[in-house]
Amino acid sequence: MEYQYSNRTNSMKPSIIREILKQMGDPQLISFAGGNPSAEAFPVEEIRRISEELLREDPVGALQYSITEGDPALRQVGEAYLNQQYPIKKEADDLIITSGSQQVMDFLTKLLCNEGDVVATEDPAFLGALNSFRSFGATLVGVQMEEDGVNIAALEAVFTATPKPKLFYTIPNFQNPTGVTTSLAKRKAIYALAKKHGVLILEDNPYGELRIAGQAIAPIKALDQDGLVVYAASLSKILAPGLRVAFCVGPKQLLTKMVVAKQSNDVHTNVWAQRVCQRFLTQCDMQQHLVRLQAIYREKAEYMMAQIDEQLGTQVQYLHPQGGMFLWLTLPAGVNMQTFVKKCLAKKLALVPGNAFFVDDAAPCQSVRVNFSTPSRQQIQAGVAIMAQVLAEMNS
Amino acid sequence: MEYQYSNRTNSMKPSIIREILKQMGDPQLISFAGGNPSAEAFPVEEIRRISEELLREDPVGALQYSITEGDPALRQVGEAYLNQQYPIKKEADDLIITSGSQQVMDFLTKLLCNEGDVVATEDPAFLGALNSFRSFGATLVGVQMEEDGVNIAALEAVFTATPKPKLFYTIPNFQNPTGVTTSLAKRKAIYALAKKHGVLILEDNPYGELRIAGQAIAPIKALDQDGLVVYAASLSKILAPGLRVAFCVGPKQLLTKMVVAKQSNDVHTNVWAQRVCQRFLTQCDMQQHLVRLQAIYREKAEYMMAQIDEQLGTQVQYLHPQGGMFLWLTLPAGVNMQTFVKKCLAKKLALVPGNAFFVDDAAPCQSVRVNFSTPSRQQIQAGVAIMAQVLAEMNS
């Protein structure tokens, strides 16, 4: 039979990263391509203990159907957790549980975008988000990233263009893939522009707690007095991604509709996982856990930067990220980036070609994304050595 | 701020059932409204033991990111499980894991339907499926249900109308809400018509293993030699719905695209839950477990039918279902069904008004859906007594 797909299906793209990762059965392959938390970062003992406890105390509750909005106790403790440092959830907001924050991208696009509607995004940006927008036939318009966040003049040009974007997508902390942290001044400027032009902001903050340098900066959501910001906070990077649990905070009216979208998608998020998260946030010292994670990632990031400085020297350029999981390496002008990535893969080092993260992924690009959270010290050393070797070959 | 929604958002409907269930904090309320498995049906001991085992043996594997298609071991054991009695998954098919079979409805509609495209469905039908179709702006066309499945002449008329439906939705075993089992002759006729007219079939089989009378009948998917059937098999009703794990079997080409849709929605299904299911299907005696479930539901169904016969007598009409979780009660001609439901609710019995399950939910309807899987014997007796009382009041 010949299948007749919807128009939007033609604009769907599989994630190049997840395609790369699927090939990775080879145990000799070093991956700088993924974005997985370090295995040592998982609070295994606590999750094991909590799981046993909750399956002993209320197994039926953990196994039965639940409500779409999420486990009431988790929503409550999630609100307290998110509002600790900054006022994220206001009176006019609601907080719901989603199966990872990827669902927030998907549902929000479904709610807002007809085919051809514009979504503005940092450019480059998180590929998974771009693919969610594309999967509903949205037209992506990129706004150039600078070292302290998007170019504000370019953002205003996009906000005043016709058609006006339905939303603007941003990761203000340690952006994926660039590692850029948006300055407070730019966060304020983004909010002011969104308010002036009536554009919704989707603020994605998966890495915010993984700060390894510098001072915390208020989320854009903390500035929101106008119901302009939908805020996604994932537990994937700070507890465990296999759980698929995230918080979405946003204007009540919007979230009521998001609940309907979720109802007809997965009904509700896995209950065991919600309760594990609820008990972890209630019983465990999250601050202490985060200090441990920050130490792990600081050490990995610094080791990778030291290795790059030592082995690649001034051949490559990169920004020192204040957190997150990635470095964004820019290769020398004469080096073909795609060839570099292929040659590294032939020597068993996986990297993601930087063009994958751009709205126009066919445009020329000199950068690669390098993950430092997953590989071991030994793998970091060996992987950077492969990059040095390939660069030497390509320069000779 | 005033939010500008997409066109499809206007066609989204919240589930009336889930709205009813949310109100049910009242412990005195008896619910015949839900579709929850009986709490005693959960294999609590096994799940507890398996969970401890897998969090001890490979905690990192259970907590880390995984692949969108689903846990490879679960996909393998799932295939063996589904193919035990009938050839469900053929060479040309793939099998993926979804977060409940509700996701299959959602993703398949996303892949196939532009706004306004037609989805043909049994009428009445499972509300969650109708709401998924509606949420993408599909136009629903209902095909009248009879005691042995849809009216075949009506189905052919729908298949030959313009525009041709993108898919036909059916629950052949113990349909929700009517309890109807589609006969083998009608399954063959449905398949032949779908083949003749090139319409995809979405066969939903959440209740198939919960047979309490009669003989098993081959699924439509077992007849499929032409890549015409997408088959959804959930573990929600036979293991536990809180896990959110289901199997989707269908033509490889279609499922490759479904994986892309899932990637940009929830990335993958909760890994712990997938591994619990994998180990349950591997280590435990599923046949024995199902025999236990069938006994539980047979006893509940028979008790409810006996109570109805005793307390309501010939005032109501219903079909004896061969399995599943529901009775479809038709009230006497003179009784206003909506008033009946409201009066029952005032006496603390929740029922779902039958019109909720129809494509045209504003059309007159004399039926209510009654769930027998969740209430206890005592609640069944008391709930039927409330119905009898309300009928007596309304007749007097």
mmCIF file of C-alpha atoms in Angstrom, chain A residues 3-321:
data_model
loop_
_atom_site.group_PDB
_atom_site.id
_atom_site.type_symbol
_atom_site.label_atom_id
_atom_site.label_comp_id
_atom_site.label_asym_id
_atom_site.label_seq_id
_atom_site.Cartn_x
_atom_site.Cartn_y
_atom_site.Cartn_z
ATOM 1 C CA TYR A 3 0.744 5.734 2.356
ATOM 2 C CA GLN A 4 -0.570 9.281 1.981
ATOM 3 C CA TYR A 5 1.125 11.414 4.602
ATOM 4 C CA SER A 6 0.062 14.779 5.957
ATOM 5 C CA ASN A 7 1.902 17.873 4.728
ATOM 6 C CA ARG A 8 3.629 18.333 8.044
ATOM 7 C CA THR A 9 5.152 14.861 7.840
ATOM 8 C CA ASN A 10 7.241 16.080 4.933
ATOM 9 C CA SER A 11 8.854 18.679 7.186
ATOM 10 C CA MET A 12 9.722 16.183 9.915
ATOM 11 C CA LYS A 13 13.397 15.487 10.431
ATOM 12 C CA PRO A 14 14.951 12.688 12.416
ATOM 13 C CA SER A 15 17.553 13.931 14.888
ATOM 14 C CA ILE A 16 21.000 13.489 13.349
ATOM 15 C CA ILE A 17 22.369 13.081 16.869
ATOM 16 C CA ARG A 18 20.034 10.270 17.793
ATOM 17 C CA GLU A 19 20.821 8.658 14.449
ATOM 18 C CA ILE A 20 24.563 8.888 15.242
ATOM 19 C CA LEU A 21 23.975 7.487 18.719
ATOM 20 C CA LYS A 22 22.025 4.516 17.367
ATOM 21 C CA GLN A 23 25.083 3.439 15.382
ATOM 22 C CA MET A 24 27.164 3.375 18.509
ATOM 23 C CA GLY A 25 27.236 -0.297 19.340
ATOM 24 C CA ASP A 26 31.012 -0.161 18.809
ATOM 25 C CA PRO A 27 32.569 -0.132 22.298
ATOM 26 C CA GLN A 28 35.779 1.352 20.894
ATOM 27 C CA LEU A 29 33.981 4.452 19.672
ATOM 28 C CA ILE A 30 34.500 7.578 21.783
ATOM 29 C CA SER A 31 31.432 9.773 21.763
ATOM 30 C CA PHE A 32 31.591 13.521 22.102
ATOM 31 C CA ALA A 33 28.277 13.497 20.192
ATOM 32 C CA GLY A 34 25.590 12.859 22.814
ATOM 33 C CA GLY A 35 24.260 14.983 25.624
ATOM 34 C CA ASN A 36 23.909 12.299 28.250
ATOM 35 C CA PRO A 37 24.517 13.050 31.902
ATOM 36 C CA SER A 38 27.587 11.402 33.330
ATOM 37 C CA ALA A 39 26.714 7.946 34.646
ATOM 38 C CA GLU A 40 28.329 8.844 37.991
ATOM 39 C CA ALA A 41 25.912 11.771 38.317
ATOM 40 C CA PHE A 42 22.851 9.601 38.945
ATOM 41 C CA PRO A 43 21.795 9.362 42.599
ATOM 42 C CA VAL A 44 21.491 5.607 42.267
ATOM 43 C CA GLU A 45 21.356 4.736 45.965
ATOM 44 C CA GLU A 46 18.652 7.284 46.700
ATOM 45 C CA ILE A 47 16.503 6.289 43.725
ATOM 46 C CA ARG A 48 16.813 2.616 44.623
ATOM 47 C CA ARG A 49 15.819 3.273 48.230
ATOM 48 C CA ILE A 50 12.949 5.579 47.273
ATOM 49 C CA SER A 51 11.655 3.153 44.666
ATOM 50 C CA GLU A 52 11.590 0.286 47.164
ATOM 51 C CA GLU A 53 9.866 2.511 49.681
ATOM 52 C CA LEU A 54 7.130 3.712 47.356
ATOM 53 C CA LEU A 55 6.466 0.278 45.851
ATOM 54 C CA ARG A 56 6.120 -1.017 49.416
ATOM 55 C CA GLU A 57 3.983 1.812 50.795
ATOM 56 C CA ASP A 58 1.595 2.470 47.914
ATOM 57 C CA PRO A 59 2.167 0.088 44.997
ATOM 58 C CA VAL A 60 -1.353 0.490 43.635
ATOM 59 C CA GLY A 61 -0.998 4.267 43.574
ATOM 60 C CA ALA A 62 2.224 3.958 41.587
ATOM 61 C CA LEU A 63 0.731 1.504 39.093
ATOM 62 C CA GLN A 64 -2.781 2.855 38.527
ATOM 63 C CA TYR A 65 -3.922 5.541 36.071
ATOM 64 C CA SER A 66 -3.338 9.065 37.295
ATOM 65 C CA ILE A 67 -4.321 12.578 36.279
ATOM 66 C CA THR A 68 -2.942 14.292 33.201
ATOM 67 C CA GLU A 69 -1.700 17.407 35.028
ATOM 68 C CA GLY A 70 0.691 15.269 37.045
ATOM 69 C CA ASP A 71 1.025 13.854 40.539
ATOM 70 C CA PRO A 72 -0.372 16.542 42.894
ATOM 71 C CA ALA A 73 2.424 16.097 45.440
ATOM 72 C CA LEU A 74 5.108 16.436 42.756
ATOM 73 C CA ARG A 75 3.471 19.545 41.349
ATOM 74 C CA GLN A 76 3.540 21.073 44.813
ATOM 75 C CA VAL A 77 7.125 20.189 45.661
ATOM 76 C CA GLY A 78 8.163 21.142 42.116
ATOM 77 C CA GLU A 79 6.724 24.602 42.597
ATOM 78 C CA ALA A 80 8.596 25.039 45.876
ATOM 79 C CA TYR A 81 11.789 23.791 44.254
ATOM 80 C CA LEU A 82 11.541 26.063 41.205
ATOM 81 C CA ASN A 83 10.630 29.129 43.260
ATOM 82 C CA GLN A 84 13.494 28.769 45.752
ATOM 83 C CA GLN A 85 15.812 31.351 44.226
ATOM 84 C CA TYR A 86 13.616 33.308 41.803
ATOM 85 C CA PRO A 87 9.858 33.779 41.422
ATOM 86 C CA ILE A 88 9.269 31.351 38.531
ATOM 87 C CA LYS A 89 5.667 30.325 39.118
ATOM 88 C CA LYS A 90 3.406 33.290 39.783
ATOM 89 C CA GLU A 91 -0.193 33.396 40.913
ATOM 90 C CA ALA A 92 -1.384 33.553 37.297
ATOM 91 C CA ASP A 93 0.666 30.520 36.308
ATOM 92 C CA ASP A 94 0.078 26.823 36.524
ATOM 93 C CA LEU A 95 2.659 24.044 36.799
ATOM 94 C CA ILE A 96 2.189 20.666 35.123
ATOM 95 C CA ILE A 97 4.334 17.557 34.748
ATOM 96 C CA THR A 98 5.451 16.487 31.277
ATOM 97 C CA SER A 99 7.334 13.425 30.013
ATOM 98 C CA GLY A 100 10.568 15.361 29.565
ATOM 99 C CA SER A 101 10.670 18.973 28.442
ATOM 100 C CA GLN A 102 10.718 17.873 24.810
ATOM 101 C CA GLN A 103 6.958 17.422 25.254
ATOM 102 C CA VAL A 104 6.630 21.104 26.093
ATOM 103 C CA MET A 105 8.100 22.029 22.682
ATOM 104 C CA ASP A 106 5.790 19.565 20.968
ATOM 105 C CA PHE A 107 2.570 20.518 22.739
ATOM 106 C CA LEU A 108 3.193 24.264 22.623
ATOM 107 C CA THR A 109 3.806 24.136 18.875
ATOM 108 C CA LYS A 110 0.680 22.050 18.433
ATOM 109 C CA LEU A 111 -1.338 24.604 20.398
ATOM 110 C CA LEU A 112 0.012 27.698 18.695
ATOM 111 C CA CYS A 113 1.208 26.990 15.181
ATOM 112 C CA ASN A 114 -0.681 26.461 11.993
ATOM 113 C CA GLU A 115 1.440 25.238 9.107
ATOM 114 C CA GLY A 116 3.628 28.081 7.898
ATOM 115 C CA ASP A 117 3.419 30.049 11.164
ATOM 116 C CA VAL A 118 6.767 31.463 12.247
ATOM 117 C CA VAL A 119 8.770 30.280 15.246
ATOM 118 C CA ALA A 120 11.751 32.496 16.081
ATOM 119 C CA THR A 121 14.733 30.772 17.621
ATOM 120 C CA GLU A 122 18.280 31.327 18.694
ATOM 121 C CA ASP A 123 20.467 30.253 15.783
ATOM 122 C CA PRO A 124 22.103 27.794 16.306
ATOM 123 C CA ALA A 125 19.739 26.136 18.785
ATOM 124 C CA PHE A 126 18.830 22.817 20.408
ATOM 125 C CA LEU A 127 18.098 20.424 17.572
ATOM 126 C CA GLY A 128 15.290 18.573 19.379
ATOM 127 C CA ALA A 129 13.338 21.806 19.741
ATOM 128 C CA LEU A 130 13.867 22.772 16.095
ATOM 129 C CA ASN A 131 12.603 19.344 15.057
ATOM 130 C CA SER A 132 9.474 19.704 17.210
ATOM 131 C CA PHE A 133 8.710 23.056 15.564
ATOM 132 C CA ARG A 134 9.399 21.606 12.104
ATOM 133 C CA SER A 135 7.180 18.586 12.800
ATOM 134 C CA PHE A 136 4.123 20.866 12.829
ATOM 135 C CA GLY A 137 5.162 22.626 9.646
ATOM 136 C CA ALA A 138 6.284 25.814 11.415
ATOM 137 C CA THR A 139 8.625 28.136 9.537
ATOM 138 C CA LEU A 140 11.805 28.672 11.539
ATOM 139 C CA VAL A 141 13.443 32.077 11.631
ATOM 140 C CA GLY A 142 16.842 32.149 13.290
ATOM 141 C CA VAL A 143 18.280 34.989 15.356
ATOM 142 C CA GLN A 144 22.057 35.119 15.428
ATOM 143 C CA MET A 145 23.759 34.124 18.691
ATOM 144 C CA GLU A 146 26.477 36.283 20.195
ATOM 145 C CA GLU A 147 28.685 35.625 23.222
ATOM 146 C CA ASP A 148 26.077 37.060 25.604
ATOM 147 C CA GLY A 149 22.863 35.890 23.907
ATOM 148 C CA VAL A 150 20.972 36.686 20.720
ATOM 149 C CA ASN A 151 21.592 39.868 18.762
ATOM 150 C CA ILE A 152 18.844 42.127 20.073
ATOM 151 C CA ALA A 153 18.501 44.252 16.936
ATOM 152 C CA ALA A 154 18.070 41.091 14.872
ATOM 153 C CA LEU A 155 15.485 39.835 17.361
ATOM 154 C CA GLU A 156 13.500 43.052 17.061
ATOM 155 C CA ALA A 157 13.625 42.800 13.274
ATOM 156 C CA VAL A 158 12.163 39.295 13.499
ATOM 157 C CA PHE A 159 9.492 40.389 15.994
ATOM 158 C CA THR A 160 8.395 43.277 13.739
ATOM 159 C CA ALA A 161 8.423 41.265 10.509
ATOM 160 C CA THR A 162 5.246 39.916 8.926
ATOM 161 C CA PRO A 163 4.090 37.346 9.850
ATOM 162 C CA LYS A 164 4.893 37.901 13.507
ATOM 163 C CA PRO A 165 6.411 34.851 15.217
ATOM 164 C CA LYS A 166 4.103 32.760 17.373
ATOM 165 C CA LEU A 167 6.910 32.242 19.864
ATOM 166 C CA PHE A 168 10.600 32.792 20.508
ATOM 167 C CA TYR A 169 12.658 29.831 21.709
ATOM 168 C CA THR A 170 15.651 30.341 23.995
ATOM 169 C CA ILE A 171 17.975 28.451 26.348
ATOM 170 C CA PRO A 172 19.439 31.356 28.378
ATOM 171 C CA ASN A 173 21.759 29.200 30.524
ATOM 172 C CA PHE A 174 24.713 27.416 28.847
ATOM 173 C CA GLN A 175 22.885 27.089 25.587
ATOM 174 C CA ASN A 176 22.907 23.887 23.596
ATOM 175 C CA PRO A 177 24.999 23.866 21.379
ATOM 176 C CA THR A 178 27.016 27.057 21.904
ATOM 177 C CA GLY A 179 27.449 27.089 25.692
ATOM 178 C CA VAL A 180 26.458 30.777 25.631
ATOM 179 C CA THR A 181 24.844 32.300 28.729
ATOM 180 C CA THR A 182 22.467 35.146 27.967
ATOM 181 C CA SER A 183 23.359 38.209 30.057
ATOM 182 C CA LEU A 184 20.838 39.781 32.427
ATOM 183 C CA ALA A 185 20.734 42.873 30.221
ATOM 184 C CA LYS A 186 19.798 40.769 27.201
ATOM 185 C CA ARG A 187 17.230 38.760 29.176
ATOM 186 C CA LYS A 188 15.559 42.040 30.081
ATOM 187 C CA ALA A 189 15.789 43.259 26.492
ATOM 188 C CA ILE A 190 14.270 39.997 25.177
ATOM 189 C CA TYR A 191 11.397 40.273 27.648
ATOM 190 C CA ALA A 192 10.782 43.937 26.814
ATOM 191 C CA LEU A 193 10.683 43.169 23.082
ATOM 192 C CA ALA A 194 8.371 40.208 23.593
ATOM 193 C CA LYS A 195 6.034 42.397 25.610
ATOM 194 C CA LYS A 196 6.155 45.266 23.121
ATOM 195 C CA HIS A 197 5.382 43.028 20.165
ATOM 196 C CA GLY A 198 3.190 40.415 21.869
ATOM 197 C CA VAL A 199 5.378 37.380 21.204
ATOM 198 C CA LEU A 200 5.346 34.415 23.574
ATOM 199 C CA ILE A 201 8.723 33.245 24.941
ATOM 200 C CA LEU A 202 9.514 29.564 25.398
ATOM 201 C CA GLU A 203 12.324 29.544 27.964
ATOM 202 C CA ASP A 204 14.027 26.171 28.162
ATOM 203 C CA ASN A 205 16.256 25.662 31.188
ATOM 204 C CA PRO A 206 17.542 22.091 31.245
ATOM 205 C CA TYR A 207 21.046 23.006 32.415
ATOM 206 C CA GLY A 208 20.514 25.948 34.785
ATOM 207 C CA GLU A 209 21.533 24.031 37.918
ATOM 208 C CA LEU A 210 24.706 22.736 36.258
ATOM 209 C CA ARG A 211 26.615 25.992 36.688
ATOM 210 C CA ILE A 212 30.373 25.530 36.970
ATOM 211 C CA ALA A 213 31.508 29.170 36.918
ATOM 212 C CA GLY A 214 30.117 32.665 37.442
ATOM 213 C CA GLN A 215 26.966 33.779 39.215
ATOM 214 C CA ALA A 216 23.354 32.683 38.701
ATOM 215 C CA ILE A 217 21.259 35.027 36.577
ATOM 216 C CA ALA A 218 17.491 35.447 36.935
ATOM 217 C CA PRO A 219 15.483 33.462 34.374
ATOM 218 C CA ILE A 220 13.388 35.484 31.926
ATOM 219 C CA LYS A 221 10.359 33.849 33.549
ATOM 220 C CA ALA A 222 11.230 35.635 36.803
ATOM 221 C CA LEU A 223 10.596 38.930 34.994
ATOM 222 C CA ASP A 224 7.227 37.799 33.641
ATOM 223 C CA GLN A 225 4.275 39.853 34.859
ATOM 224 C CA ASP A 226 2.279 39.543 31.646
ATOM 225 C CA GLY A 227 1.803 35.824 30.990
ATOM 226 C CA LEU A 228 4.433 35.995 28.255
ATOM 227 C CA VAL A 229 6.762 33.169 29.231
ATOM 228 C CA VAL A 230 6.352 29.392 29.181
ATOM 229 C CA TYR A 231 9.158 27.908 31.243
ATOM 230 C CA ALA A 232 10.421 24.328 30.857
ATOM 231 C CA ALA A 233 12.524 22.818 33.654
ATOM 232 C CA SER A 234 13.683 19.265 33.222
ATOM 233 C CA LEU A 235 14.800 16.752 35.830
ATOM 234 C CA SER A 236 16.660 14.835 33.093
ATOM 235 C CA LYS A 237 20.000 16.531 33.610
ATOM 236 C CA ILE A 238 19.896 16.794 37.402
ATOM 237 C CA LEU A 239 18.250 13.493 38.367
ATOM 238 C CA ALA A 240 18.052 11.075 35.429
ATOM 239 C CA PRO A 241 16.787 11.328 31.846
ATOM 240 C CA GLY A 242 15.461 7.754 31.751
ATOM 241 C CA LEU A 243 12.735 8.936 34.163
ATOM 242 C CA ARG A 244 11.295 11.373 31.562
ATOM 243 C CA VAL A 245 10.026 13.923 34.058
ATOM 244 C CA ALA A 246 9.930 17.677 33.553
ATOM 245 C CA PHE A 247 8.056 20.704 34.875
ATOM 246 C CA CYS A 248 6.246 23.162 32.650
ATOM 247 C CA VAL A 249 5.268 26.521 34.168
ATOM 248 C CA GLY A 250 3.129 28.941 32.220
ATOM 249 C CA PRO A 251 -0.037 31.013 32.030
ATOM 250 C CA LYS A 252 -3.039 29.016 33.280
ATOM 251 C CA GLN A 253 -5.056 29.499 30.106
ATOM 252 C CA LEU A 254 -2.277 28.048 27.954
ATOM 253 C CA LEU A 255 -1.510 25.180 30.310
ATOM 254 C CA THR A 256 -5.174 24.160 30.467
ATOM 255 C CA LYS A 257 -4.938 23.586 26.736
ATOM 256 C CA MET A 258 -1.580 21.858 27.062
ATOM 257 C CA VAL A 259 -3.220 19.381 29.441
ATOM 258 C CA VAL A 260 -5.777 18.544 26.737
ATOM 259 C CA ALA A 261 -2.944 17.989 24.239
ATOM 260 C CA LYS A 262 -1.155 15.721 26.718
ATOM 261 C CA GLN A 263 -4.376 13.846 27.521
ATOM 262 C CA SER A 264 -4.685 12.715 23.917
ATOM 263 C CA ASN A 265 -0.966 11.910 23.648
ATOM 264 C CA ASP A 266 0.273 9.892 26.645
ATOM 265 C CA VAL A 267 -2.623 10.497 29.117
ATOM 266 C CA HIS A 268 -0.120 11.190 31.905
ATOM 267 C CA THR A 269 3.555 10.733 32.730
ATOM 268 C CA ASN A 270 4.766 7.445 34.261
ATOM 269 C CA VAL A 271 3.582 7.531 37.864
ATOM 270 C CA TRP A 272 6.501 5.669 39.471
ATOM 271 C CA ALA A 273 8.907 8.214 37.980
ATOM 272 C CA GLN A 274 6.825 11.146 39.198
ATOM 273 C CA ARG A 275 6.751 9.730 42.708
ATOM 274 C CA VAL A 276 10.474 8.972 42.703
ATOM 275 C CA CYS A 277 11.084 12.621 41.809
ATOM 276 C CA GLN A 278 8.614 13.840 44.403
ATOM 277 C CA ARG A 279 10.256 11.833 47.168
ATOM 278 C CA PHE A 280 13.750 12.781 46.041
ATOM 279 C CA LEU A 281 12.878 16.483 46.153
ATOM 280 C CA THR A 282 11.216 15.996 49.554
ATOM 281 C CA GLN A 283 13.623 13.649 51.313
ATOM 282 C CA CYS A 284 17.039 14.346 49.822
ATOM 283 C CA ASP A 285 19.309 17.337 50.014
ATOM 284 C CA MET A 286 19.018 18.629 46.473
ATOM 285 C CA GLN A 287 21.520 21.430 47.043
ATOM 286 C CA GLN A 288 24.154 18.977 48.186
ATOM 287 C CA HIS A 289 23.379 16.731 45.215
ATOM 288 C CA LEU A 290 23.759 19.667 42.835
ATOM 289 C CA VAL A 291 27.079 20.673 44.389
ATOM 290 C CA ARG A 292 28.277 17.137 43.668
ATOM 291 C CA LEU A 293 27.069 17.312 40.046
ATOM 292 C CA GLN A 294 28.632 20.730 39.556
ATOM 293 C CA ALA A 295 31.957 19.358 40.789
ATOM 294 C CA ILE A 296 31.739 16.423 38.351
ATOM 295 C CA TYR A 297 30.972 18.642 35.378
ATOM 296 C CA ARG A 298 33.408 21.391 36.350
ATOM 297 C CA GLU A 299 36.184 18.839 36.505
ATOM 298 C CA LYS A 300 35.205 17.316 33.147
ATOM 299 C CA ALA A 301 34.828 20.676 31.412
ATOM 300 C CA GLU A 302 38.119 21.981 32.755
ATOM 301 C CA TYR A 303 39.921 18.798 31.821
ATOM 302 C CA MET A 304 38.532 18.924 28.295
ATOM 303 C CA MET A 305 39.432 22.588 27.887
ATOM 304 C CA ALA A 306 42.946 21.886 29.198
ATOM 305 C CA GLN A 307 43.323 18.994 26.769
ATOM 306 C CA ILE A 308 42.093 21.118 23.882
ATOM 307 C CA ASP A 309 44.444 23.966 24.812
ATOM 308 C CA GLU A 310 47.326 21.542 25.138
ATOM 309 C CA GLN A 311 46.714 19.387 22.065
ATOM 310 C CA LEU A 312 44.959 21.758 19.665
ATOM 311 C CA GLY A 313 46.342 25.082 20.882
ATOM 312 C CA THR A 314 45.186 28.135 18.991
ATOM 313 C CA GLN A 315 43.987 26.162 15.985
ATOM 314 C CA VAL A 316 40.470 26.043 17.388
ATOM 315 C CA GLN A 317 38.423 28.738 19.061
ATOM 316 C CA TYR A 318 35.806 28.244 21.734
ATOM 317 C CA LEU A 319 33.963 30.036 24.479
ATOM 318 C CA HIS A 320 34.503 28.894 28.077
ATOM 319 C CA PRO A 321 30.971 27.858 29.090
#
